[in-house]
Each structure stands twice: as C-alpha cells, then as structure tokens.
CSV table of C-alpha atoms and ligand atoms in Angstrom, one decimal:
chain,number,residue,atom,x,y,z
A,206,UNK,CA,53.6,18.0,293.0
A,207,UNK,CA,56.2,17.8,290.3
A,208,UNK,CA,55.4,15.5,287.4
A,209,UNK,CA,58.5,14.9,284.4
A,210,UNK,CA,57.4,13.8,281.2
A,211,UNK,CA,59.4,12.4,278.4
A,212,UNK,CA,59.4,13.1,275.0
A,213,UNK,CA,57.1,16.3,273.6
A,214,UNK,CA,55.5,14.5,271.2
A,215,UNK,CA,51.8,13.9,270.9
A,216,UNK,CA,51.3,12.2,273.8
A,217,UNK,CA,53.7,14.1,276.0
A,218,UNK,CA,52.1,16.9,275.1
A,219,UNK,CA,48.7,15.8,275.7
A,220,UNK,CA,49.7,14.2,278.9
A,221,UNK,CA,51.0,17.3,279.9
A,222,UNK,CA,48.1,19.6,279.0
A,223,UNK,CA,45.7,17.2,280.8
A,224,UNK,CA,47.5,17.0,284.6
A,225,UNK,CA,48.1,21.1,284.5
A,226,UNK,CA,44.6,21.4,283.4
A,227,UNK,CA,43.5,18.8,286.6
A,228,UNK,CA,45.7,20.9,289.0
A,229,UNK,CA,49.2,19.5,288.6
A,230,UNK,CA,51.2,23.0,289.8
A,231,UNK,CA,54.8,21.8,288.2
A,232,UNK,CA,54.5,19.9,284.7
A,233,UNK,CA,57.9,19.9,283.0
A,234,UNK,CA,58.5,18.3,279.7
A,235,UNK,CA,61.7,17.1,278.5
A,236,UNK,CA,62.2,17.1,274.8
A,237,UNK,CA,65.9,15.9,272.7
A,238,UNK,CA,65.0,18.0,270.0
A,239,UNK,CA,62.4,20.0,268.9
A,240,UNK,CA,58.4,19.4,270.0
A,241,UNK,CA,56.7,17.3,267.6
A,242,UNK,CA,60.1,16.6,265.9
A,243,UNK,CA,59.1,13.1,265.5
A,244,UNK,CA,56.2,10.7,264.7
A,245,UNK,CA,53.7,13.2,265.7
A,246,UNK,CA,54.3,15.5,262.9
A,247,UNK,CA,54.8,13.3,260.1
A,248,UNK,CA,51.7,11.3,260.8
A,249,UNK,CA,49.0,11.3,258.2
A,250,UNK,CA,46.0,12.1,260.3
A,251,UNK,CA,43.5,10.1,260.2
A,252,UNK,CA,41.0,9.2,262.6
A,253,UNK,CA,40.0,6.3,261.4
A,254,UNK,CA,38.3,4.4,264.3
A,255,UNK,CA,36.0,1.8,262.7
A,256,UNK,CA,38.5,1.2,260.0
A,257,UNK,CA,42.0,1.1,261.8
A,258,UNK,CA,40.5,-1.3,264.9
A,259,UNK,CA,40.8,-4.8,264.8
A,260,UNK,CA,38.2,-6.0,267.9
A,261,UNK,CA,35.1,-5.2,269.5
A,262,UNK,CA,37.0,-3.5,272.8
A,263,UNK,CA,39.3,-1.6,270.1
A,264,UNK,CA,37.0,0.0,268.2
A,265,UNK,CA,34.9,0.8,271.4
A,266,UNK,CA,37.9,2.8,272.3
A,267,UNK,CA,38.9,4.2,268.8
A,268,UNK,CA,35.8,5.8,268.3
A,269,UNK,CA,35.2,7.1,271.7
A,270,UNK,CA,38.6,8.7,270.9
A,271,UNK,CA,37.2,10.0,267.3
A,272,UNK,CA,34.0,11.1,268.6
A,273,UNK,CA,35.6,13.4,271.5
A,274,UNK,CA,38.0,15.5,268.4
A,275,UNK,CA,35.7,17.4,267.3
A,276,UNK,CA,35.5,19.2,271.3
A,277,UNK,CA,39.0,18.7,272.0
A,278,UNK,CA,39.7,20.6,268.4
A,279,UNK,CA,37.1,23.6,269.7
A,280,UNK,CA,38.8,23.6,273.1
A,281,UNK,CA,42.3,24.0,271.4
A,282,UNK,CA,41.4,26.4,268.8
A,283,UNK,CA,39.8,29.0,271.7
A,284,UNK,CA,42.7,28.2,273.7
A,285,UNK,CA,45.6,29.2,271.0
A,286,UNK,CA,43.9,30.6,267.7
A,287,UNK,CA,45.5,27.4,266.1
A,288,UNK,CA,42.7,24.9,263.7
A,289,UNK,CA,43.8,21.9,263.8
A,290,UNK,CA,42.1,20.8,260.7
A,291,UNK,CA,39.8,18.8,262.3
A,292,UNK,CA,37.1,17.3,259.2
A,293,UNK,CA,34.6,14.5,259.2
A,294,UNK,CA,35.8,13.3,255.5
A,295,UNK,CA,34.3,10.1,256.4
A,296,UNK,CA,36.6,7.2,255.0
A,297,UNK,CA,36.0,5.4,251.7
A,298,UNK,CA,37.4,1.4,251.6
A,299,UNK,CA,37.6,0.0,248.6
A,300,UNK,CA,37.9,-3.6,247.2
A,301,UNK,CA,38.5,-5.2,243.5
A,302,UNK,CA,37.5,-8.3,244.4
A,303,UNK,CA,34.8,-10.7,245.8
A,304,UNK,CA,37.1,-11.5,249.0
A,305,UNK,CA,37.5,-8.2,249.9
A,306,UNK,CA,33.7,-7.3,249.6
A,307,UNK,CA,33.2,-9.9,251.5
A,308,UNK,CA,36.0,-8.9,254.4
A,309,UNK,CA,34.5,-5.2,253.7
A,310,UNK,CA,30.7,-6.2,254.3
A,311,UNK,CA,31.8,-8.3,257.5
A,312,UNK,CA,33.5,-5.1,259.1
A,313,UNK,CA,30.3,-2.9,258.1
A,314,UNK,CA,28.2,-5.5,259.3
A,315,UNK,CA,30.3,-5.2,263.2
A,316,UNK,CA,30.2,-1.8,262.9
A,317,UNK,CA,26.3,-1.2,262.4
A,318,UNK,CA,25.6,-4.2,265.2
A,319,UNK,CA,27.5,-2.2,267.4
A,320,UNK,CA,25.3,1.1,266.6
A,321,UNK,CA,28.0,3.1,264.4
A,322,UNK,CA,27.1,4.1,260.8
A,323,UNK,CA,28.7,2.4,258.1
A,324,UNK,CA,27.5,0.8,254.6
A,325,UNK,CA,28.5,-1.0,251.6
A,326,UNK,CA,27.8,0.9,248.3
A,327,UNK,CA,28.2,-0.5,244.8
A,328,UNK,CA,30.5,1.2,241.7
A,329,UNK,CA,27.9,4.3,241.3
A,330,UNK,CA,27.8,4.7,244.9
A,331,UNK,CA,31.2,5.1,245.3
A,332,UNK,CA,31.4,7.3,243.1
A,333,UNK,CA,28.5,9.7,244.2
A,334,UNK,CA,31.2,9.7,247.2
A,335,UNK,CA,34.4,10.3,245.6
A,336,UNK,CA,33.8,10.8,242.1
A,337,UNK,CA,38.0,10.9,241.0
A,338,UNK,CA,37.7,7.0,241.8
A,339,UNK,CA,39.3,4.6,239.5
A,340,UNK,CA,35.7,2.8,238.5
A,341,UNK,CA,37.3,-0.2,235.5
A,342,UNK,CA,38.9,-2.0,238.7
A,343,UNK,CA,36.5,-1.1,241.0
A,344,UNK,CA,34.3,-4.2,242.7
A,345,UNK,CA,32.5,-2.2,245.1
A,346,UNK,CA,33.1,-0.5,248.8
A,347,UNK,CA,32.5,0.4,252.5
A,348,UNK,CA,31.3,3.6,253.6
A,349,UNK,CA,31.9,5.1,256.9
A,350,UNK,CA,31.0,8.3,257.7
A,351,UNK,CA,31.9,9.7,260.4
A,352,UNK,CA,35.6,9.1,260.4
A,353,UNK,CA,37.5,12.2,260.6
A,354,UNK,CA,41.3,13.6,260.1
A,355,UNK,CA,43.4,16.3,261.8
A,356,UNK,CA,46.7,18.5,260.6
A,357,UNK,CA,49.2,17.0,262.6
A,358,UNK,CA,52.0,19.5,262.2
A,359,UNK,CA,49.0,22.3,263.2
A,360,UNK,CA,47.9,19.7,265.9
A,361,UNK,CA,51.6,20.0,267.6
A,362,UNK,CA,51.8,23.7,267.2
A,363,UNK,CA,48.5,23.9,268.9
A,364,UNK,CA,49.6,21.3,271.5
A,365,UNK,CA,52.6,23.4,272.0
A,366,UNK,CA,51.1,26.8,272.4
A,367,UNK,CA,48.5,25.2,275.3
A,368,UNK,CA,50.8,23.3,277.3
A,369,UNK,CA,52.9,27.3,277.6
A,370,UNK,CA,49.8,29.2,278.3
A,371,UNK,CA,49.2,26.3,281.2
A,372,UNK,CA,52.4,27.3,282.4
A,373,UNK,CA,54.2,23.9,281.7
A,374,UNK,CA,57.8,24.0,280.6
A,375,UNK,CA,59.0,22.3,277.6
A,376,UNK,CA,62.7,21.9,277.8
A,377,UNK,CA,64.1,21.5,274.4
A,378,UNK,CA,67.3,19.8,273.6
A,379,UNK,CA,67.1,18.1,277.2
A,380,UNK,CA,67.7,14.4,276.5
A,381,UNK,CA,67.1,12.4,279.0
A,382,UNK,CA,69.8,9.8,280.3
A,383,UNK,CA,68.0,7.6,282.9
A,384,UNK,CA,65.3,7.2,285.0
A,385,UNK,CA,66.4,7.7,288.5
A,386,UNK,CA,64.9,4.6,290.8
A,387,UNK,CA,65.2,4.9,295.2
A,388,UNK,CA,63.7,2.8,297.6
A,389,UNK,CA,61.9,1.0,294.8
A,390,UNK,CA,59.5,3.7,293.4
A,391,UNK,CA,61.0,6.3,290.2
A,392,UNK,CA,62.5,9.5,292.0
A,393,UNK,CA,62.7,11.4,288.6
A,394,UNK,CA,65.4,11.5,285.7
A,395,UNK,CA,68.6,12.3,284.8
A,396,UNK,CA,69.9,15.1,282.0
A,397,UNK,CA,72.8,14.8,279.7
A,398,UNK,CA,74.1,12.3,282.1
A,399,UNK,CA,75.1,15.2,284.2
A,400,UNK,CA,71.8,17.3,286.0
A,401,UNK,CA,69.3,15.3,287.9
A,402,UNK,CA,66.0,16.2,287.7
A,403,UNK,CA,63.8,15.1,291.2
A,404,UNK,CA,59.9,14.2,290.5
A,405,UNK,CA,57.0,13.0,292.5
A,406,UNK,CA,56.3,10.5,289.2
A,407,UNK,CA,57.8,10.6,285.5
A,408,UNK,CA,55.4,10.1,282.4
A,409,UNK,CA,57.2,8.1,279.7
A,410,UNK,CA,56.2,9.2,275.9
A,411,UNK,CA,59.5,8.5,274.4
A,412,UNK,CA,57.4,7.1,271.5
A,413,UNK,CA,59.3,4.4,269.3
A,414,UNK,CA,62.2,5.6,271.6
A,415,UNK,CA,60.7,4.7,275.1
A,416,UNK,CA,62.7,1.3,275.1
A,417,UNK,CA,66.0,2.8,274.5
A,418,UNK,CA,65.4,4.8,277.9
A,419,UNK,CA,67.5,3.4,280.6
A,420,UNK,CA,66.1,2.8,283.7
A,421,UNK,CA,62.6,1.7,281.7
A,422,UNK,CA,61.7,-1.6,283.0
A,423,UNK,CA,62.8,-4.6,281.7
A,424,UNK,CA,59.4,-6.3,282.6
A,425,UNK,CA,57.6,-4.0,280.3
A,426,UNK,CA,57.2,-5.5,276.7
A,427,UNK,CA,60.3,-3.8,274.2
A,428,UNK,CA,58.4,-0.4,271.9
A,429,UNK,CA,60.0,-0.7,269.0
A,430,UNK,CA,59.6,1.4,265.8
A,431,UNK,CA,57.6,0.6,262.2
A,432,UNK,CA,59.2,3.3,259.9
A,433,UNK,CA,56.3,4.4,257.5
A,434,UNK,CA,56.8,6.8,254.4
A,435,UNK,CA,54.7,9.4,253.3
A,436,UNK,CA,54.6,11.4,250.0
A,437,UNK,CA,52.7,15.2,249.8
A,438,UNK,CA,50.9,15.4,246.6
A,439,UNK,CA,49.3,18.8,245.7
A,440,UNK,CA,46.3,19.1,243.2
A,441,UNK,CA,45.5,22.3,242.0
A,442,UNK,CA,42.4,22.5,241.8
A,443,UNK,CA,41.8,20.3,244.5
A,444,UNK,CA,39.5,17.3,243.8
A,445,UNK,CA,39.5,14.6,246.2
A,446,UNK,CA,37.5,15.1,249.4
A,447,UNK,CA,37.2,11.6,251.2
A,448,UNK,CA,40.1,9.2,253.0
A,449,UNK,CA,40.5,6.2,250.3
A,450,UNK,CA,41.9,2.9,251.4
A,451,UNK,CA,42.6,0.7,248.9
A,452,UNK,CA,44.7,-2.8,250.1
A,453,UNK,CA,46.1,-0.9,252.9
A,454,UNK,CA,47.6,1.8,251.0
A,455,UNK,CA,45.2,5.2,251.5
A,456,UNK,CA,45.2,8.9,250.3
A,457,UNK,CA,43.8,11.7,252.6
A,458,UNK,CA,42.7,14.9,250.6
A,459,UNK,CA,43.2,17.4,253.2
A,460,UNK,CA,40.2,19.9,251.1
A,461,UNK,CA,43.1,22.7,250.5
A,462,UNK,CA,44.8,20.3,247.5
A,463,UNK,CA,47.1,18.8,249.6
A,464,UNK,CA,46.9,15.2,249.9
A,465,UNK,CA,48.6,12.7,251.8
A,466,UNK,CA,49.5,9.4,250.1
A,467,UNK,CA,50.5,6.6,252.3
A,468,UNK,CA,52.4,4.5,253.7
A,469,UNK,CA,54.9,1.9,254.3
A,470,UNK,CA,55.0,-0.4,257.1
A,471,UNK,CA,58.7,-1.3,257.0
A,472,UNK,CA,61.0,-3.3,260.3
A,473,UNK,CA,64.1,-1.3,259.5
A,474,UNK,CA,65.0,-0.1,263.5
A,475,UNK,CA,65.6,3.5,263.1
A,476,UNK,CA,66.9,3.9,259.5
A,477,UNK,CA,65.8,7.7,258.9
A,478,UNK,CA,65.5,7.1,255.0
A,479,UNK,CA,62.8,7.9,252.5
A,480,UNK,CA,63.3,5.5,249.6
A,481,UNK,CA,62.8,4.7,245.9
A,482,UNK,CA,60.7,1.5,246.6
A,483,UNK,CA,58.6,2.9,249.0
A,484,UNK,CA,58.1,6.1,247.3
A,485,UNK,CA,57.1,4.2,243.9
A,486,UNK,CA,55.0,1.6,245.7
A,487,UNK,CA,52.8,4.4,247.6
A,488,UNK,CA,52.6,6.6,244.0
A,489,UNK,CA,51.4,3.1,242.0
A,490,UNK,CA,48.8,3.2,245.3
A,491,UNK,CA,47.7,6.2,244.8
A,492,UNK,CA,47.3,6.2,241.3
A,493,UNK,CA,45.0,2.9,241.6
A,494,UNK,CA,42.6,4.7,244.1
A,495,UNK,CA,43.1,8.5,241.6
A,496,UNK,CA,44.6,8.1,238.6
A,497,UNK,CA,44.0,11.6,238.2
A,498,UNK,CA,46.6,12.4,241.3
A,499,UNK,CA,49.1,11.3,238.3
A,500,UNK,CA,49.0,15.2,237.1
A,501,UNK,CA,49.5,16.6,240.7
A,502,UNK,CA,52.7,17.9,241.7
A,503,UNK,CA,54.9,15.6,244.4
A,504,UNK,CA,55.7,18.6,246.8
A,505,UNK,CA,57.2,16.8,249.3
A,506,UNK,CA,58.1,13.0,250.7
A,507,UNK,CA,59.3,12.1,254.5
A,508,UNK,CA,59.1,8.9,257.1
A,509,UNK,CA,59.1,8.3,260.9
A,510,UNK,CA,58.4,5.9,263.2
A,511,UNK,CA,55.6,4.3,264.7
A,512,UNK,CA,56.2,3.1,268.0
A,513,UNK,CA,54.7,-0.4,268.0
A,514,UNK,CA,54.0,-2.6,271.3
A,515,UNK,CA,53.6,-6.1,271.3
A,516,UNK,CA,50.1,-5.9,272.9
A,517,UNK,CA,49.2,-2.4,272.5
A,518,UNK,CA,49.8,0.8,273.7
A,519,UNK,CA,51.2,0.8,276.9
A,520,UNK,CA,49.0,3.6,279.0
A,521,UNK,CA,49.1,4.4,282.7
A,522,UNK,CA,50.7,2.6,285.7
A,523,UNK,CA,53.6,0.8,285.2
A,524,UNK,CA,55.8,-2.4,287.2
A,525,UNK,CA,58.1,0.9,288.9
A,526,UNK,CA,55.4,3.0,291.2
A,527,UNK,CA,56.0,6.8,290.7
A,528,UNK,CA,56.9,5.6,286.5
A,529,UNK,CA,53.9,6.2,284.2
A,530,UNK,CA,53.5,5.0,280.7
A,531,UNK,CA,52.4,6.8,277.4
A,532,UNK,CA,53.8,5.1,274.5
A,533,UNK,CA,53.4,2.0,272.1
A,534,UNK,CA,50.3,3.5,270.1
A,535,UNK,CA,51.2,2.6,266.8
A,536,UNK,CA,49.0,3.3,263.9
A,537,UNK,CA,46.6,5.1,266.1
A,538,UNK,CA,48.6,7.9,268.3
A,539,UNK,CA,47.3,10.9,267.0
A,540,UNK,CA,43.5,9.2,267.2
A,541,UNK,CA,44.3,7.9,270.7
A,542,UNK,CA,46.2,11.5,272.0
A,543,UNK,CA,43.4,13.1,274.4
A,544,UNK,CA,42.4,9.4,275.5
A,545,UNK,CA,45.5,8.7,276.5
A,546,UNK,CA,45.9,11.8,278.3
A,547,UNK,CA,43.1,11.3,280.7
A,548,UNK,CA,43.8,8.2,281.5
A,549,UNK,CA,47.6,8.7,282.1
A,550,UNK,CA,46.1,12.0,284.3
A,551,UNK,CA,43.8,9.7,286.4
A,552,UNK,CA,46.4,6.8,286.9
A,553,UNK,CA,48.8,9.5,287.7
A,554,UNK,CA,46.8,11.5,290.7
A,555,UNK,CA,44.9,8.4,291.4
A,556,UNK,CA,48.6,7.1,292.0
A,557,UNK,CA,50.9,9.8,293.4
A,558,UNK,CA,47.9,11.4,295.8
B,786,LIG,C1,54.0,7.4,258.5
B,786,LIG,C2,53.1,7.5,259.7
B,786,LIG,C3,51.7,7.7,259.6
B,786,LIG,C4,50.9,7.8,260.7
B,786,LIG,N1,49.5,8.0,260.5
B,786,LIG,C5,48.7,8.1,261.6
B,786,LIG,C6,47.3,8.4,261.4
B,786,LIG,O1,46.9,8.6,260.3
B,786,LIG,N2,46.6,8.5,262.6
B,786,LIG,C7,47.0,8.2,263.8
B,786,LIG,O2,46.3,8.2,264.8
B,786,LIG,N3,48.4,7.9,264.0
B,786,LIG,C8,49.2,7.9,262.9
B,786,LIG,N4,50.5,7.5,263.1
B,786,LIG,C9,51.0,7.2,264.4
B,786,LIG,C10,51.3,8.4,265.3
B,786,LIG,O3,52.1,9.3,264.6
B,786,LIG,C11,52.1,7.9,266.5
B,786,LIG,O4,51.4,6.8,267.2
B,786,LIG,C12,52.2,9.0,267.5
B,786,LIG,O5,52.6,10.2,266.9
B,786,LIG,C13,53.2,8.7,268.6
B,786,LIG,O6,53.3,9.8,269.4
B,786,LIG,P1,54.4,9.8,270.6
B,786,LIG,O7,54.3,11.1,271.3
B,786,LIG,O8,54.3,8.5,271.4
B,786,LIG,O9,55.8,9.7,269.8
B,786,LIG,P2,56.7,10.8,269.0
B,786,LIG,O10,55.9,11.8,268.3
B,786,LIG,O11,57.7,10.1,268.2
B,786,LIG,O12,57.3,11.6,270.2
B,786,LIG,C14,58.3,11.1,271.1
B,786,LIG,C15,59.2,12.2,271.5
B,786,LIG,O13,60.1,11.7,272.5
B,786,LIG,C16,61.4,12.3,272.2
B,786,LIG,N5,62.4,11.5,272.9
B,786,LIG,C17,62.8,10.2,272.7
B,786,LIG,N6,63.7,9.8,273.5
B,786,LIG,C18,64.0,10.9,274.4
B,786,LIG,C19,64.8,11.0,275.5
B,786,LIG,N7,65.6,10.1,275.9
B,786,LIG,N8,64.8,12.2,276.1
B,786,LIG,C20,64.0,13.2,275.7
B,786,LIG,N9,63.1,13.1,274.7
B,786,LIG,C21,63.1,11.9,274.0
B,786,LIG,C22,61.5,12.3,270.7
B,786,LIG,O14,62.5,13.3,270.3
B,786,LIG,C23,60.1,12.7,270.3
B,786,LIG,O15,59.9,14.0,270.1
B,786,LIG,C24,51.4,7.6,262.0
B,786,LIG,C25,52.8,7.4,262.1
B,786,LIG,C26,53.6,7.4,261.0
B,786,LIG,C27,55.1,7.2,261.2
C-alpha cells in the first residue's frame, strides 16, 4: 500500500512514523520546503494539557496526549540519539486579581474532580515554586504539576531522523498542486502541476496551509492561520525553571537559560512579519511575570502560524474516501502530535484495508 502525506511538519511527520511503524511498506512525504520549516519549529513547546483545554472531553484528551511524551520521547531518543527536551516543569498560572483567583480556583477545582493534580497556592507559595516571580502585583496562583514541555526544533530533527531510518521518503521542495479525485474516492496528488503521484489514500498535514490545497473539500470547515510571535531570551545564569502564564502571555525557561517568551495571537492571513508591537507587548509580559528577564540578552525573535479550525482539529476520515486529515490543531499541535498519529494510522488502515 502506498500512503502520500502532505506537509513534513509535526503531524506529517508523526503520521508518517506511526503507519511505517504499523506496517505501511511505502510512506512518502511531500514537503515545499524544508521539514519542520513551519509552525512545528517555531512553536514554544508546551504541553500544557490542564491549562490550554477548555472542556471536560478536551482536557481528557490533552492530557492523555501529555501523559504518553514522556515514552514517546524515550522511544525517539533510542531510535535517533536525538533528546527532545522533554521536562515536567509543571506550569505556574498566575492572577493579580480576585476574578482571576477566582477563574484559577474553578479550573483547579475541574482538574482535581477529574483525578489530575493541581492546586492553588498563595504569594509565598508561588514563590517556593518560582522564586524570580514579580510578588508587589501578585494576588495568588494555580499550580499544576505535571505539565511538561519539549524542544521543538530537536523534536523535528528527531521526527526527521525516525521517519528515514523507517524507510519513509521525505521529498523536499515537492509542493503539491492538487489532490487527484477518480470515481469518487482520492487517487493520490499532483507535483509542481506537472508529475502525478498515484496512492492508495493521501494524509493532509498542510498545517495553516491545508485549505489552500486544491482538491481539499469544500465541505470541510476552512484551516486558516493565527500568526503568533515569539522572542528568545537567554539568562546567564539561568534562573527560571517553571512555565508562567500570566493573562495569557507565558515564559517557558527551557533549564539551559534559554527561555521562550510568548505570544501573539494575531488574524493577519499569512503576513510572515515579526513586529515592534508584538515584540514590546510580549517583553512588557514577560517582565510582569520576571522582571529579572529585563537583564537577559534578546538572542532572537520569530512567528508562524497556527493552523486554527473552526471546531477543532480536523483528524482522520474525511467527506473524500481514500483523503485523510491531520491538520487544524491550533495551540496544541506539538501536545496533540503522537495522538494524532495513531488515530490518523487507525482511520487510515481501518479505511484503505
Ligand atoms: C507561536 C506559536 C507557538 C506555539 N506553541 C505551541 C505550544 O507551546 N504547544 C503546542 O502543542 N503547540 C504550539 N503551537 C502550535 C503548533 O506549532 C502547531 O499546531 C503544529 O506545529 C502544527 O503542525 P502541522 O504539522 O499541522 O503544521 P506545520 O508545522 O505548519 O507543517 C505544515 C507543513 O506543510 C507544508 N506544506 C504546506 N502546503 C504544502 C503543499 N501544498 N505541498 C507540500 N507541503 C506543503 C509546509 O511547508 C509545512 O512544512 C504553537 C504555534 C505557534 C505559531
């Protein structure tokens, strides 16, 4: 069986791994530019189940994703040498005021009914948790523990390496055109609007691209993508330890010195720009959660795009049989990669067989 997939990001990449690893003899990937060249690498990180999900059924899923990393970060480290950071920093959310406490003790109090640890501490207990806190504003926070973070970029190099020693081929610079449609199922794709490439099913993970595909759908709700910024701050020593949030705005020590200050959510299509506003307005954030992150150097800023979904991601089967979906995750990719992955594998043979 022959299986295409588009786009060599995260989740084409972790699609792929998964159906050579279940037996799928010929997995190629087709990539327009470079693996990883996109969201995937510029993400922040964070798996951040209990904080990112916003319902019972989410977070069910978020932190069944978070809870298998740790394996899936052993499995990839024995398979390519690579460490893909993987940390249980736990994640720190802080409020300055009685609302947010309140909104704060609500989530804790979801979390905990639903058996996951999480707490609210006071001032001094934030601070016995991240002591490089800004305490004068401080009104109090929630605690969760057992959230985690990767490396992307060392993610997709990891991701990368695996998917060659499965014998899949990545095809860089191979943009695809269209997907190919005969007697009403998806026959496979077309290349440069020139080569045709024949499958038994195609995997779309065209992230905050998969819309502008033709050939997708037009049933299928539009992906379209949330630029977010990011600036690289580096402390030397490093102090910070724990994922802050602080009114949306977060900063993810990475343990090395490097930390992660983030992000914008901006509707500006595909405007590849990293600019003053968001840059200042994710600095001010960061200084409010560490003002001692104002004497760290700024070694580097960048964006991409979140591919969002009206809905949510769009995973598995899709309204053309042989046509399987990958794409629309949002804030949550890199959390939701391996998930994703197995179910896109099971829908797929489950499918196709
Ligand atoms: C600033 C920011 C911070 C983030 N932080 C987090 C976080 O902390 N935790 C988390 O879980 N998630 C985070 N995310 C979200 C996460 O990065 C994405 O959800 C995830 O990376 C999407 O992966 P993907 O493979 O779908 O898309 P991408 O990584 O964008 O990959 C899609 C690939 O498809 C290729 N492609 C597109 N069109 C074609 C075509 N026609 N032919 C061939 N190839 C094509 C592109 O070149 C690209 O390489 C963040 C995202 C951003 C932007």
């Amino acid at each position: 069986m022959r299986v295409v997939v588009i786009g060599a990001g995260v989740m084409g990449c972790a699609a792929a791994l998964e159906l050579s690893r279940r037996g799928v003899g010929d997995v190629v990937v087709l990539e327009r530019a470079v693996p990883g060249a996109e969201a995937s690498s510029a993400a922040a990180g964070m798996l951040a189940a209990q904080v990112e999900s916003k319902s019972d059924d989410e977070r069910a899923m978020f932190v069944r994703a978070r809870d298998g990393y740790a394996a899936w970060a052993t499995e990839l480290r024995e398979l390519t040498g690579v460490d893909i950071g993987y940390k249980k920093s736990g994640v720190l959310e802080l409020a300055t005021h009685g609302d947010e406490l309140a909104r704060l003790a609500r989530v804790v109090g979801d979390s905990r009914a639903a058996g996951l640890r999480a707490e609210m501490v006071d001032v001094a207990g934030a601070l016995a948790i991240e002591r490089e806190l800004a305490a004068s504003e401080l009104a109090g926070a929630a605690w969760f523990p057992d959230e985690a973070q990767v490396d992307p970029p060392r993610l997709l190099r990891a991701l990368v390496a695996a998917v060659a020693r499965a014998g899949v081929a990545v095809k860089s610079g191979a943009t695809v055109t269209s997907i190919l449609e005969e007697g009403g199922r998806c026959a496979g794709v077309a290349l440069d609007g020139r080569e045709v490439l024949h499958a038994d099913a195609v995997v779309l993970a065209a992230g905050s691209w998969s819309s502008l595909v033709p050939g997708v759908p037009s049933a299928l709700p539009a992906v379209r993508p949330v630029r977010g910024q990011l600036v690289m701050l580096e402390e030397r020593p490093p102090r910070l330890s724990t994922i802050t949030f602080l009114d949306g705005a977060y900063v993810v020590p990475r343990g090395d010195g490097r930390v992660v200050c983030g992000s914008t959510m901006e509707d500006v299509g595909h405007r590849r720009e990293v600019t003053a506003a968001g840059v200042s307005a994710i600095l001010a954030a960061a200084m409010r959660i560490a003002p001692g992150l104002g004497a760290a150097e700024l070694a580097r800023v960048w964006c991409n795009f979140r591919p969002h979904a009206e809905g949510g991601p769009q995973i598995g089967r899709s309204p053309l049989p042989g046509l399987f979906l990958a794409t629309g995750h949002h804030r949550n990719g890199i959390l939701l990669a391996k998930l994703t992955a197995e179910q896109v594998a099971g829908a797929l043979l489950d499918g196709v067989a």
